[in-house]
JSON list of C-alpha atoms in Angstrom, two decimals:
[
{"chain": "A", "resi": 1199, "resn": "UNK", "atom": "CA", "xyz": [0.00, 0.00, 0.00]},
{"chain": "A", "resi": 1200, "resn": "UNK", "atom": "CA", "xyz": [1.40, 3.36, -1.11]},
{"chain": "A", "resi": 1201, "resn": "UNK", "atom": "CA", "xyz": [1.42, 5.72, 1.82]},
{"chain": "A", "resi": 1202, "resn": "UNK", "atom": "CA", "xyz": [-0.03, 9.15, -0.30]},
{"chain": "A", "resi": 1203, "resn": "UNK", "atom": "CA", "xyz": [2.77, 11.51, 2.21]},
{"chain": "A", "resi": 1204, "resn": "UNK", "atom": "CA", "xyz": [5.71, 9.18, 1.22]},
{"chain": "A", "resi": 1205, "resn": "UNK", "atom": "CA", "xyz": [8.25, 9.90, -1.59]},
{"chain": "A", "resi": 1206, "resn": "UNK", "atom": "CA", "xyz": [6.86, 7.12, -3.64]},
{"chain": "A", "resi": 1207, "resn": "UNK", "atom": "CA", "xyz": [3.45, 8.18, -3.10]},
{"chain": "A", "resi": 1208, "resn": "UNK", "atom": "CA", "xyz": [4.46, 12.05, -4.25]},
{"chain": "A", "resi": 1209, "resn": "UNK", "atom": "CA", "xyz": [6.59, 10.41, -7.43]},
{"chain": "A", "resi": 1210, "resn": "UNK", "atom": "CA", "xyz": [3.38, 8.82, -8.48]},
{"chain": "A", "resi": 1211, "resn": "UNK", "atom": "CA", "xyz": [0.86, 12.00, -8.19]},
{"chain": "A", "resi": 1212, "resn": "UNK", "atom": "CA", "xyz": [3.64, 13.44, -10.19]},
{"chain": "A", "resi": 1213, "resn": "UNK", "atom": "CA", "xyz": [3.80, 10.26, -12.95]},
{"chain": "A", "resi": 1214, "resn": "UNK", "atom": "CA", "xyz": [-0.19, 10.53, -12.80]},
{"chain": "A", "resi": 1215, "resn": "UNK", "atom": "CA", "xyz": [-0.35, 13.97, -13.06]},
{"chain": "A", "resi": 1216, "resn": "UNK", "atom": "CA", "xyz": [2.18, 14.24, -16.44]},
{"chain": "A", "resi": 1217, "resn": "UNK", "atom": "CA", "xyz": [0.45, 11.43, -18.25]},
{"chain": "A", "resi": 1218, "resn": "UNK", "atom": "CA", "xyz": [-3.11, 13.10, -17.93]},
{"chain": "A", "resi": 1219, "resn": "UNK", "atom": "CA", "xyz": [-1.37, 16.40, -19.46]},
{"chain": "A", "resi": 1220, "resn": "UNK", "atom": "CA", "xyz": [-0.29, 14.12, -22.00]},
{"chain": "A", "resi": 1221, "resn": "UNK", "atom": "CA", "xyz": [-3.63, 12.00, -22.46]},
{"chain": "A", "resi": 1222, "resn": "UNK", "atom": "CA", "xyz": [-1.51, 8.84, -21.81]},
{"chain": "A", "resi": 1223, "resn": "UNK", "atom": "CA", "xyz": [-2.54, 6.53, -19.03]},
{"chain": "A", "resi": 1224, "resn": "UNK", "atom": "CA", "xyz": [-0.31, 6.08, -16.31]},
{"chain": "A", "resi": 1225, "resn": "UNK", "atom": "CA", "xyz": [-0.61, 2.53, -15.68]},
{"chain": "A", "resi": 1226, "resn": "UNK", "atom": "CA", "xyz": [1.88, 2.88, -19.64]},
{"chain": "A", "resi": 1227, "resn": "UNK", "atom": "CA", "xyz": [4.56, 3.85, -17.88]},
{"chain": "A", "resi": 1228, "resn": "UNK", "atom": "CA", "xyz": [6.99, 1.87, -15.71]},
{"chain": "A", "resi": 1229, "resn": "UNK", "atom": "CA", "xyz": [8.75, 3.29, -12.91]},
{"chain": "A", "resi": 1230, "resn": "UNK", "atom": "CA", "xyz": [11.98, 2.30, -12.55]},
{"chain": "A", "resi": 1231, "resn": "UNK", "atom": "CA", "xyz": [13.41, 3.24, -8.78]},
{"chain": "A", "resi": 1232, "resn": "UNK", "atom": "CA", "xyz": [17.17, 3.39, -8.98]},
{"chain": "A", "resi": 1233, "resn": "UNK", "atom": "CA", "xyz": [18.76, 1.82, -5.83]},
{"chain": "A", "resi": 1234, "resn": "UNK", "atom": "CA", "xyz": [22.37, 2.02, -7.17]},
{"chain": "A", "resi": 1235, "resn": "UNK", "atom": "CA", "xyz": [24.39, 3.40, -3.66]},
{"chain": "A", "resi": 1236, "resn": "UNK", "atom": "CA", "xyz": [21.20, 2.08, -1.52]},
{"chain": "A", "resi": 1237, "resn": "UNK", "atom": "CA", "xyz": [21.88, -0.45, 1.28]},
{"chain": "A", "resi": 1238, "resn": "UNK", "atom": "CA", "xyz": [18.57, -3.26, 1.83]},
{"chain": "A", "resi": 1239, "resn": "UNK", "atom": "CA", "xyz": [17.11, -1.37, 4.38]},
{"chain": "A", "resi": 1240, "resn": "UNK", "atom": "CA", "xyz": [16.78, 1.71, 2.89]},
{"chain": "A", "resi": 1241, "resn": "UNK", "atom": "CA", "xyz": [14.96, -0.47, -0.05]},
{"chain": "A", "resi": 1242, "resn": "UNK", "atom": "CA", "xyz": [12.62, -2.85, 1.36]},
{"chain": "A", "resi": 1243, "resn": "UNK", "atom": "CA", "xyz": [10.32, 0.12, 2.90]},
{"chain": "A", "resi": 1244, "resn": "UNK", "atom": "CA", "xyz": [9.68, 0.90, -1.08]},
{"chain": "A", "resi": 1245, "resn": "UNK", "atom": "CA", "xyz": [9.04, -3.12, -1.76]},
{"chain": "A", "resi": 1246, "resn": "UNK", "atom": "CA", "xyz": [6.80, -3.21, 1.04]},
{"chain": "A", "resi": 1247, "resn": "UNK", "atom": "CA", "xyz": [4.68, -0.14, -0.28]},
{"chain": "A", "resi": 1248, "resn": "UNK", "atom": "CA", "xyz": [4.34, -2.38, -3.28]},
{"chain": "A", "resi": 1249, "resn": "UNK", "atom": "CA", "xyz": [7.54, -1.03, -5.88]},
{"chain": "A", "resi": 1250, "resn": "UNK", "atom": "CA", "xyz": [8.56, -3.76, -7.80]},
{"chain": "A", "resi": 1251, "resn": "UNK", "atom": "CA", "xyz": [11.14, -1.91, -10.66]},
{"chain": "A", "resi": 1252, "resn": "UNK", "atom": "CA", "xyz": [14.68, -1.54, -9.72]},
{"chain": "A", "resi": 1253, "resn": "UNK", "atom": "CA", "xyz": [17.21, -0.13, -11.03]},
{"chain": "A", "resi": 1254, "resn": "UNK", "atom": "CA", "xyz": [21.05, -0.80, -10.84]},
{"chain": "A", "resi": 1255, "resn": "UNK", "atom": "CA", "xyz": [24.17, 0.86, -12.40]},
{"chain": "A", "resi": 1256, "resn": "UNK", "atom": "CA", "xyz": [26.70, -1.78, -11.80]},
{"chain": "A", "resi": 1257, "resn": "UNK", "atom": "CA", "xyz": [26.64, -5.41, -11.95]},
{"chain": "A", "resi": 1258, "resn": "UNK", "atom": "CA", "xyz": [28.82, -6.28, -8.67]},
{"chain": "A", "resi": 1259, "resn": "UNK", "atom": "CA", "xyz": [26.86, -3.81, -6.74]},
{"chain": "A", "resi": 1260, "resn": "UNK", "atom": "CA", "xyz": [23.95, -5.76, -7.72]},
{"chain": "A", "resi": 1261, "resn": "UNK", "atom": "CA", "xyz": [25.29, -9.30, -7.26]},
{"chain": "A", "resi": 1262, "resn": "UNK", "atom": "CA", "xyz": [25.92, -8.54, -3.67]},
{"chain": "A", "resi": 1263, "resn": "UNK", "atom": "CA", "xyz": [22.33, -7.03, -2.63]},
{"chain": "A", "resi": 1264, "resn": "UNK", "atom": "CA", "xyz": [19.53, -8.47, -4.87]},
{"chain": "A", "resi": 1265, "resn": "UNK", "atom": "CA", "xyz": [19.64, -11.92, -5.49]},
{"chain": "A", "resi": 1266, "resn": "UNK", "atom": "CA", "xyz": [18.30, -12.53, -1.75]},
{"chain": "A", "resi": 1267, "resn": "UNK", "atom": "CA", "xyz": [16.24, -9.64, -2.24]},
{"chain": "A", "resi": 1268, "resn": "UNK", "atom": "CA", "xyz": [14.60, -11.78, -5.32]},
{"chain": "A", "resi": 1269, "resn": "UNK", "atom": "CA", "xyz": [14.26, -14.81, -3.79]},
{"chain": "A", "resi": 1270, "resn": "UNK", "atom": "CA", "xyz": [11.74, -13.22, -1.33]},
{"chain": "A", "resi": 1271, "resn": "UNK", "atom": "CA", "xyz": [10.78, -11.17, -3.57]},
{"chain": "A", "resi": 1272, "resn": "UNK", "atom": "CA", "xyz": [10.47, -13.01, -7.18]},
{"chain": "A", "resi": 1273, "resn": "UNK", "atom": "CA", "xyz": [7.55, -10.32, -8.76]},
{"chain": "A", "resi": 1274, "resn": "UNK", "atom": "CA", "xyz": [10.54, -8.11, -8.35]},
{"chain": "A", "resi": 1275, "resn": "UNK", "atom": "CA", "xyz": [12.32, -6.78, -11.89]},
{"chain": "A", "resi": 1276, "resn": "UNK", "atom": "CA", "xyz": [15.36, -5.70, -11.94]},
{"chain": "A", "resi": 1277, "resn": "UNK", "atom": "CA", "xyz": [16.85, -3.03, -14.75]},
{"chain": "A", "resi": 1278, "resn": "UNK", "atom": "CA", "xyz": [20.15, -2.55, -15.21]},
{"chain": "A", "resi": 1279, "resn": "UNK", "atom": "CA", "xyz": [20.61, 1.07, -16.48]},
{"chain": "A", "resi": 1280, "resn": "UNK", "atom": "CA", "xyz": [24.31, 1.55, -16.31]},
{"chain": "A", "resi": 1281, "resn": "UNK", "atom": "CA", "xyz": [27.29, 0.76, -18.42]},
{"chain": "A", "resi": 1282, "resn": "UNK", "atom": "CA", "xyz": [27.99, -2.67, -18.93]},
{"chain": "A", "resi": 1283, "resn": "UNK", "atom": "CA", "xyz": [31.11, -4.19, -20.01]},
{"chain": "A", "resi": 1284, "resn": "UNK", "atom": "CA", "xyz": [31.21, -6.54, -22.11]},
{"chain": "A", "resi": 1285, "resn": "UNK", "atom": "CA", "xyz": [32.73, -9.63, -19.99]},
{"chain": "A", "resi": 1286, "resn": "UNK", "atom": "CA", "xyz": [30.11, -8.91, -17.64]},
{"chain": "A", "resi": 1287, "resn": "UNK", "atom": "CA", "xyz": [27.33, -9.50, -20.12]},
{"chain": "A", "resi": 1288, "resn": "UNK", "atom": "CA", "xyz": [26.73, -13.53, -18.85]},
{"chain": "A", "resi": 1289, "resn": "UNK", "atom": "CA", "xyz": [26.34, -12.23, -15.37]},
{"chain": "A", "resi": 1290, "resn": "UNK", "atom": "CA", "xyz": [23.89, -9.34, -16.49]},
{"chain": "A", "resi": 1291, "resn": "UNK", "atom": "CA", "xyz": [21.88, -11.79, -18.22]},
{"chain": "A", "resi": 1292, "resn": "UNK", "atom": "CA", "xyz": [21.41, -13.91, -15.31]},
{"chain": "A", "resi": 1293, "resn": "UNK", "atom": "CA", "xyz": [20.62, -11.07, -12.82]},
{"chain": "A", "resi": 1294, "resn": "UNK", "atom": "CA", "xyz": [18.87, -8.80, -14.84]},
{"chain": "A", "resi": 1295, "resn": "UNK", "atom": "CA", "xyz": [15.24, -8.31, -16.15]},
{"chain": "A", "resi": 1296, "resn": "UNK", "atom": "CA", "xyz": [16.01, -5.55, -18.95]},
{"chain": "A", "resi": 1297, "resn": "UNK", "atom": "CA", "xyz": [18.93, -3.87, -19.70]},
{"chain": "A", "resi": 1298, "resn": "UNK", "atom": "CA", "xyz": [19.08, -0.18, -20.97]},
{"chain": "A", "resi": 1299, "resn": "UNK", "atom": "CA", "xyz": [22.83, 0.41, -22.04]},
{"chain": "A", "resi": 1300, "resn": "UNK", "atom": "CA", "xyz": [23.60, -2.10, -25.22]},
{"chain": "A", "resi": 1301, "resn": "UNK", "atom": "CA", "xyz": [25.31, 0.93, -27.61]},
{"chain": "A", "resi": 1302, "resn": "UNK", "atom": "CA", "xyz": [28.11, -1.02, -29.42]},
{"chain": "A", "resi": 1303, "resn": "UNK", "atom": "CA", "xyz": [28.41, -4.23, -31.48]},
{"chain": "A", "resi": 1304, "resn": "UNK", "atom": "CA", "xyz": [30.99, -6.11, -29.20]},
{"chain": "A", "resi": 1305, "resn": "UNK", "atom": "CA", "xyz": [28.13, -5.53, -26.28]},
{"chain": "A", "resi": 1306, "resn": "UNK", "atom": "CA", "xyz": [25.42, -7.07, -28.66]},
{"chain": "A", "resi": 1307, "resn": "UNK", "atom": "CA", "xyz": [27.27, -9.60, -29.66]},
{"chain": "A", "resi": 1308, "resn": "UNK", "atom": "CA", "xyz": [28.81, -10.57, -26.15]},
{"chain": "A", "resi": 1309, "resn": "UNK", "atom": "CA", "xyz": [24.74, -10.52, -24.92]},
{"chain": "A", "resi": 1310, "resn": "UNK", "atom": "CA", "xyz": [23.56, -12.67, -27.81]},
{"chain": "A", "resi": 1311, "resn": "UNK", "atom": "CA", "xyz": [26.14, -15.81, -26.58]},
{"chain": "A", "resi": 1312, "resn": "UNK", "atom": "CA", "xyz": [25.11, -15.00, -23.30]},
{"chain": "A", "resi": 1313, "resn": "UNK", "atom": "CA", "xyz": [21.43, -15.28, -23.65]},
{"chain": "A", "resi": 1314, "resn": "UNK", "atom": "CA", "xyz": [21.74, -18.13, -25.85]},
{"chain": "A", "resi": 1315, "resn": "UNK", "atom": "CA", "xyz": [23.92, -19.88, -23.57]},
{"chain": "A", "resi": 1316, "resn": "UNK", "atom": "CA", "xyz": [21.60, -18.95, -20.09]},
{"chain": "A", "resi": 1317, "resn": "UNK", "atom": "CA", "xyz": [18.58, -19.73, -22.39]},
{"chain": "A", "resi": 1318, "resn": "UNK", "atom": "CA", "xyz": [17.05, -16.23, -21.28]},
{"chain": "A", "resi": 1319, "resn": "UNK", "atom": "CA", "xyz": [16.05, -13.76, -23.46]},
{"chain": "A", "resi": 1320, "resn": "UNK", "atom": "CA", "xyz": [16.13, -10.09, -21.89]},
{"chain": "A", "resi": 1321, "resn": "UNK", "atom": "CA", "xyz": [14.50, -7.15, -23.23]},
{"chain": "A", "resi": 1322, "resn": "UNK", "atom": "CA", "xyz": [17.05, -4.62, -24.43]},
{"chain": "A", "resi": 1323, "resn": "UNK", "atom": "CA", "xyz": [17.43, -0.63, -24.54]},
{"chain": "A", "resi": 1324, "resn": "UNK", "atom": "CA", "xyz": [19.94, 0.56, -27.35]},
{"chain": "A", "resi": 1325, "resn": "UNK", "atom": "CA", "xyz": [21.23, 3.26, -25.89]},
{"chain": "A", "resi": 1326, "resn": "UNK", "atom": "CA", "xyz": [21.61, 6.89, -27.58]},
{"chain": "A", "resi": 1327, "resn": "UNK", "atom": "CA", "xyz": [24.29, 8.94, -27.24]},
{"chain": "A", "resi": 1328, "resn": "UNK", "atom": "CA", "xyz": [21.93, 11.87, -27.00]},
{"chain": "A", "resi": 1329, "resn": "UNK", "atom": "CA", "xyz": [23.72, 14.79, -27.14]},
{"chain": "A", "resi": 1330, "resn": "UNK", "atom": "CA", "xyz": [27.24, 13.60, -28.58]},
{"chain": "A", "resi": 1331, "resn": "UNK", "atom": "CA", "xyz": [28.86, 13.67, -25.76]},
{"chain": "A", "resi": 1332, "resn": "UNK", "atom": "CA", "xyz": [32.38, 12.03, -25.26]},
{"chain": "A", "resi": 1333, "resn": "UNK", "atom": "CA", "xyz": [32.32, 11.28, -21.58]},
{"chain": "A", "resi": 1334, "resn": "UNK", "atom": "CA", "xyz": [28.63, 9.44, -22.10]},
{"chain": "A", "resi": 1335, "resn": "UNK", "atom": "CA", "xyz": [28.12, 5.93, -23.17]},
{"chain": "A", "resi": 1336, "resn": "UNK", "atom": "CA", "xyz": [25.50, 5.65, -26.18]},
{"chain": "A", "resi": 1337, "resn": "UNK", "atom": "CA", "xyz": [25.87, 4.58, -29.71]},
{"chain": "A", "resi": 1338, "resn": "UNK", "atom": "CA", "xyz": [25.91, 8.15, -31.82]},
{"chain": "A", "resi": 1339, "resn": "UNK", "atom": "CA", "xyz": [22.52, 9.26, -33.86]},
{"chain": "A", "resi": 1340, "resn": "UNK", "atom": "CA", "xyz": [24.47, 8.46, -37.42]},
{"chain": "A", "resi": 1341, "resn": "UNK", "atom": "CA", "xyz": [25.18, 4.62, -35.79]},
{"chain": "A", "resi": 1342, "resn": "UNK", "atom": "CA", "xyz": [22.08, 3.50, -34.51]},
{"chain": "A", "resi": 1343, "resn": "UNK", "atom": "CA", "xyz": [20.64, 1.89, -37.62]},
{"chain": "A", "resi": 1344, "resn": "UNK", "atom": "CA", "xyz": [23.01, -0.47, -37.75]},
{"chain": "A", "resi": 1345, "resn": "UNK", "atom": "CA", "xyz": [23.44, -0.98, -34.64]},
{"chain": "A", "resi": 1346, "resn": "UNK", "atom": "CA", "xyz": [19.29, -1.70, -34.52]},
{"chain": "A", "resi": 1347, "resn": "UNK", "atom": "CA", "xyz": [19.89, -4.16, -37.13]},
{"chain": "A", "resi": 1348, "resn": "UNK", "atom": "CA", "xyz": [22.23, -5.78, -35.59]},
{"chain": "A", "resi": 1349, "resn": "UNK", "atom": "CA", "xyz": [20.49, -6.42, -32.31]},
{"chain": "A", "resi": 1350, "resn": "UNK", "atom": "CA", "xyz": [17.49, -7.59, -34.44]},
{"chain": "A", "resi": 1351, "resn": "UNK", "atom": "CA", "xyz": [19.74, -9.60, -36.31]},
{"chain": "A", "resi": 1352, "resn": "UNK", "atom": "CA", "xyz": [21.27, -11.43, -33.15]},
{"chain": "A", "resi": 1353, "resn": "UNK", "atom": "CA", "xyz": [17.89, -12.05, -31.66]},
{"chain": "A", "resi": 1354, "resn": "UNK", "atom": "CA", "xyz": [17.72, -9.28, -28.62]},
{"chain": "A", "resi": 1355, "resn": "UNK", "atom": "CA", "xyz": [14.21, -8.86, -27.77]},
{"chain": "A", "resi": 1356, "resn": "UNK", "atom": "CA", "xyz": [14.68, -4.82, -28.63]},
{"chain": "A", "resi": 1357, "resn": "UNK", "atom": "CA", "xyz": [12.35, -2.94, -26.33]},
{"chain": "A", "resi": 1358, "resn": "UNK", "atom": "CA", "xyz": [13.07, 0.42, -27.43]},
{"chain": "A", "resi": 1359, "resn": "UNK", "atom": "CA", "xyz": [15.51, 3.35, -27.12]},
{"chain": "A", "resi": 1360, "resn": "UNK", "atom": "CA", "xyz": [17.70, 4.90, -23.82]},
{"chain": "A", "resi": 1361, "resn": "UNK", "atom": "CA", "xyz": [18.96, 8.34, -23.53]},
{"chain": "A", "resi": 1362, "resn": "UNK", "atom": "CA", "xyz": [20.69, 10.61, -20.99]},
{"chain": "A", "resi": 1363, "resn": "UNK", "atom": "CA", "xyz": [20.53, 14.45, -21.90]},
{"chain": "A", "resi": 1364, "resn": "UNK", "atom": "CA", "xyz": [23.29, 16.78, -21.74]},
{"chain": "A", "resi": 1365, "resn": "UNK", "atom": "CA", "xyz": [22.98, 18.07, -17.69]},
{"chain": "A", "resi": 1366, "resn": "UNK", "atom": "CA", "xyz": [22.27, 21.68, -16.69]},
{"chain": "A", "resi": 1367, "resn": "UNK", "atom": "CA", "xyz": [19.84, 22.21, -19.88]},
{"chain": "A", "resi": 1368, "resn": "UNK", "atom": "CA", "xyz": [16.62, 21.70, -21.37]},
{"chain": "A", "resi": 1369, "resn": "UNK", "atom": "CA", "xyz": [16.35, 18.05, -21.48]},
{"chain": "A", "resi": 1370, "resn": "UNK", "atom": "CA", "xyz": [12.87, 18.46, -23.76]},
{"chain": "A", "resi": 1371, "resn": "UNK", "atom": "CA", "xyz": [14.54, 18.65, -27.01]},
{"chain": "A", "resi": 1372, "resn": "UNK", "atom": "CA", "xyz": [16.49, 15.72, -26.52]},
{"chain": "A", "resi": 1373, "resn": "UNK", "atom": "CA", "xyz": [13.58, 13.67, -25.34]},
{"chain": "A", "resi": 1374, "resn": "UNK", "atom": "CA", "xyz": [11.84, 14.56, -28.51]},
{"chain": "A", "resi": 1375, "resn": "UNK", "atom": "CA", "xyz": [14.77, 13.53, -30.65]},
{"chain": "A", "resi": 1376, "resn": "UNK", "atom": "CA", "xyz": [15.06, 10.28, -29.23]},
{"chain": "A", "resi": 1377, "resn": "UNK", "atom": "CA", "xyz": [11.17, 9.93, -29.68]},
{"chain": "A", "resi": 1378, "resn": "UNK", "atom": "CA", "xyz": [11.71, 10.77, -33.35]},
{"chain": "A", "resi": 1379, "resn": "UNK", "atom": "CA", "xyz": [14.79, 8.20, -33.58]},
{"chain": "A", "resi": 1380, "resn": "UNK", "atom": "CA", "xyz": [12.33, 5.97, -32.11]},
{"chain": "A", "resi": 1381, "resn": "UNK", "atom": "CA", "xyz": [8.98, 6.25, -34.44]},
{"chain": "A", "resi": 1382, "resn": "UNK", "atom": "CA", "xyz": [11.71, 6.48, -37.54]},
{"chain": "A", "resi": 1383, "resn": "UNK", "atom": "CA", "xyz": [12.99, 2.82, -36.54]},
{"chain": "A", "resi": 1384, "resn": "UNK", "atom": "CA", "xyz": [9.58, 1.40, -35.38]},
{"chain": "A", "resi": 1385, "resn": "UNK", "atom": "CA", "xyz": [9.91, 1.27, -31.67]},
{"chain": "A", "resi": 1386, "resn": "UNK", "atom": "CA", "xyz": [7.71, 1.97, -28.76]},
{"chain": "A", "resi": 1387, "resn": "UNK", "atom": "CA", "xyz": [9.80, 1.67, -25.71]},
{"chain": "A", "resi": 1388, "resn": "UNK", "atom": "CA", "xyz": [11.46, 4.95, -24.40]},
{"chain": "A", "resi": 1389, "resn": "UNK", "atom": "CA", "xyz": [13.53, 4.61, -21.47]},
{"chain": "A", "resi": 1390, "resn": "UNK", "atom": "CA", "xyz": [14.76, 8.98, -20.45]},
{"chain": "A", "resi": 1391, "resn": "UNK", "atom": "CA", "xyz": [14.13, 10.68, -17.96]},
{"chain": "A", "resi": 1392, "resn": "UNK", "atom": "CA", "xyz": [15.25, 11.07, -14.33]},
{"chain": "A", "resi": 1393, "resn": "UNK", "atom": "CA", "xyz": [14.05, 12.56, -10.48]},
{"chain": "A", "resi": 1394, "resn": "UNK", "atom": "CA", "xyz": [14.69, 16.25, -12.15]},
{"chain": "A", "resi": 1395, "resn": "UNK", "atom": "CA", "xyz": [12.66, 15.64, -15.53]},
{"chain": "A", "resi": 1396, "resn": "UNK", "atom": "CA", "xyz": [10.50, 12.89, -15.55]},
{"chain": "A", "resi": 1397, "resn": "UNK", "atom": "CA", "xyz": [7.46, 15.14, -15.89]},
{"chain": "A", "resi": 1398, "resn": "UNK", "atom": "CA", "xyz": [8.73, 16.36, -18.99]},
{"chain": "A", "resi": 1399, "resn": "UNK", "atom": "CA", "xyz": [9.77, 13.29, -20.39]},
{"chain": "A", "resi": 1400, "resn": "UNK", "atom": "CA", "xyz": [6.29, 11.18, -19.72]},
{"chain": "A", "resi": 1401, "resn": "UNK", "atom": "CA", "xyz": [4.91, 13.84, -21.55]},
{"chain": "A", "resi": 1402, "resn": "UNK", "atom": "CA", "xyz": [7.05, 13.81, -24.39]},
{"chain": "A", "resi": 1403, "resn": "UNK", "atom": "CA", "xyz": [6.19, 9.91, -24.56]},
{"chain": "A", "resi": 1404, "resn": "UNK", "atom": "CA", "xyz": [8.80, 7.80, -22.34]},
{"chain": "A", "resi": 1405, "resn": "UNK", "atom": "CA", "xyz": [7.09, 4.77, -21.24]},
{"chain": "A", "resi": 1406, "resn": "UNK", "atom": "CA", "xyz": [10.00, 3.81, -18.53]},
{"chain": "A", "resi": 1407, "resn": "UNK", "atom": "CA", "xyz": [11.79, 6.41, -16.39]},
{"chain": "A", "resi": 1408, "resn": "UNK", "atom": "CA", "xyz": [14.57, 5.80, -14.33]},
{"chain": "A", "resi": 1409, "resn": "UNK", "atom": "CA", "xyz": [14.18, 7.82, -10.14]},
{"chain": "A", "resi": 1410, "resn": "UNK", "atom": "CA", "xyz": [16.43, 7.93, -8.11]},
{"chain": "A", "resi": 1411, "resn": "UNK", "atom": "CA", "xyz": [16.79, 10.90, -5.54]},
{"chain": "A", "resi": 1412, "resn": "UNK", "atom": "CA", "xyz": [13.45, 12.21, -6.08]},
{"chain": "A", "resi": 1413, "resn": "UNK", "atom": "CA", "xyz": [12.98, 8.59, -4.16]},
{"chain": "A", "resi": 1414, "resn": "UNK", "atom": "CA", "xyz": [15.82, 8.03, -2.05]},
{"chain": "A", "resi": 1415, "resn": "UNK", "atom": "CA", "xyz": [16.75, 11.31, -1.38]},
{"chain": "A", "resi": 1416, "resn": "UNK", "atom": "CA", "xyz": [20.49, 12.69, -2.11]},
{"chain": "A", "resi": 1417, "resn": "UNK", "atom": "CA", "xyz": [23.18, 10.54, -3.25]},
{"chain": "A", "resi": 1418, "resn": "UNK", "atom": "CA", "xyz": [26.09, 10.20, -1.28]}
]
């Protein structure tokens, strides 16, 4: 039961509120709380008010708090959202529910053997290198139709597209590009925004957004 005073409860007026601006339902879009940082305790008061998307940035991180967490839990889903390397991408696949951050061919093709060898099939983000910037992961704008057609080719259940904007600016017009990039390659699933512009993003159509402070409270 959502307590209506608690940060969850405020997160989802907010989710509710954005998606009848936008004549979407809200039930179409997936919260994702990220718990990357966040000890057990500090997450189970959000499972017990009935969250059951998590987010993680790093796969070690997440090896060492959720697979008890799952066993008590098993509705729980689990997102991976961060950068993944590559020789990590059998343990991701075991762990992991969905995973937003496949932007290069050696990751695709490193998941593929994985899932194939695991027998589970994952739903993948193809993450956009939004705003061309070097320090971000993301596959650039001019790369991502072959990148798409590679993931369809290796047999990645593609769910859609990722994106983190530039910081400090208006994150609309990047949402809307990566909209665009999605409707251009047939895609419905929009993984952007975060605690600062979620709002803005459900209403710009993202059907998964990724919260973290607005949930949490500040990072340490």
């Amino acid at each position: 039961m959502i307590e209506p005073d608690s940060s969850l409860g405020q997160v989802r007026e907010k989710i509710a509120a954005a998606a009848r601006i936008a004549r979407r339902k809200d039930s179409d879009i997936t919260l994702i709380a990220i718990s990357k940082t966040k000890p057990v305790e500090e997450i189970e008061p959000l499972i017990a008010q009935g969250q059951r998307t998590f987010g993680e940035n790093r796969v070690q991180e997440a090896q060492a708090k959720w697979p008890e967490l799952k066993a008590r839990y098993p509705d729980i889903e689990l997102h991976l959202v961060g950068q993944l390397q590559s020789n990590k991408a059998e343990d991701a696949v075991a762990l992991f529910d969905a995973i937003h951050s496949v932007d290069r061919p050696s990751l695709v093709t490193a998941l593929a053997k994985a899932m194939d060898k695991l027998g589970r099939r994952i739903p993948c983000f193809v993450q956009v290198n939004i705003g061309a910037e070097e320090q971000k992961g993301g596959c650039a704008v001019a790369d991502l139709p072959a990148l798409l057609a590679q993931v369809r080719e290796a047999g990645l259940p593609l769910a859609g597209l990722m994106c983190v904007p530039p910081a400090d600016i208006e994150a609309a017009p990047f949402f809307a590009l990566l909209a665009k990039l999605a409707a251009d390659n047939g895609l419905s699933g929009l993984s952007m925004g975060m605690s600062g512009d979620f709002e803005t993003a459900i209403t710009l159509g993202a059907t998964h957004i990724r919260v973290g402070s607005a949930l949490f409270g500040a990072r340490d």
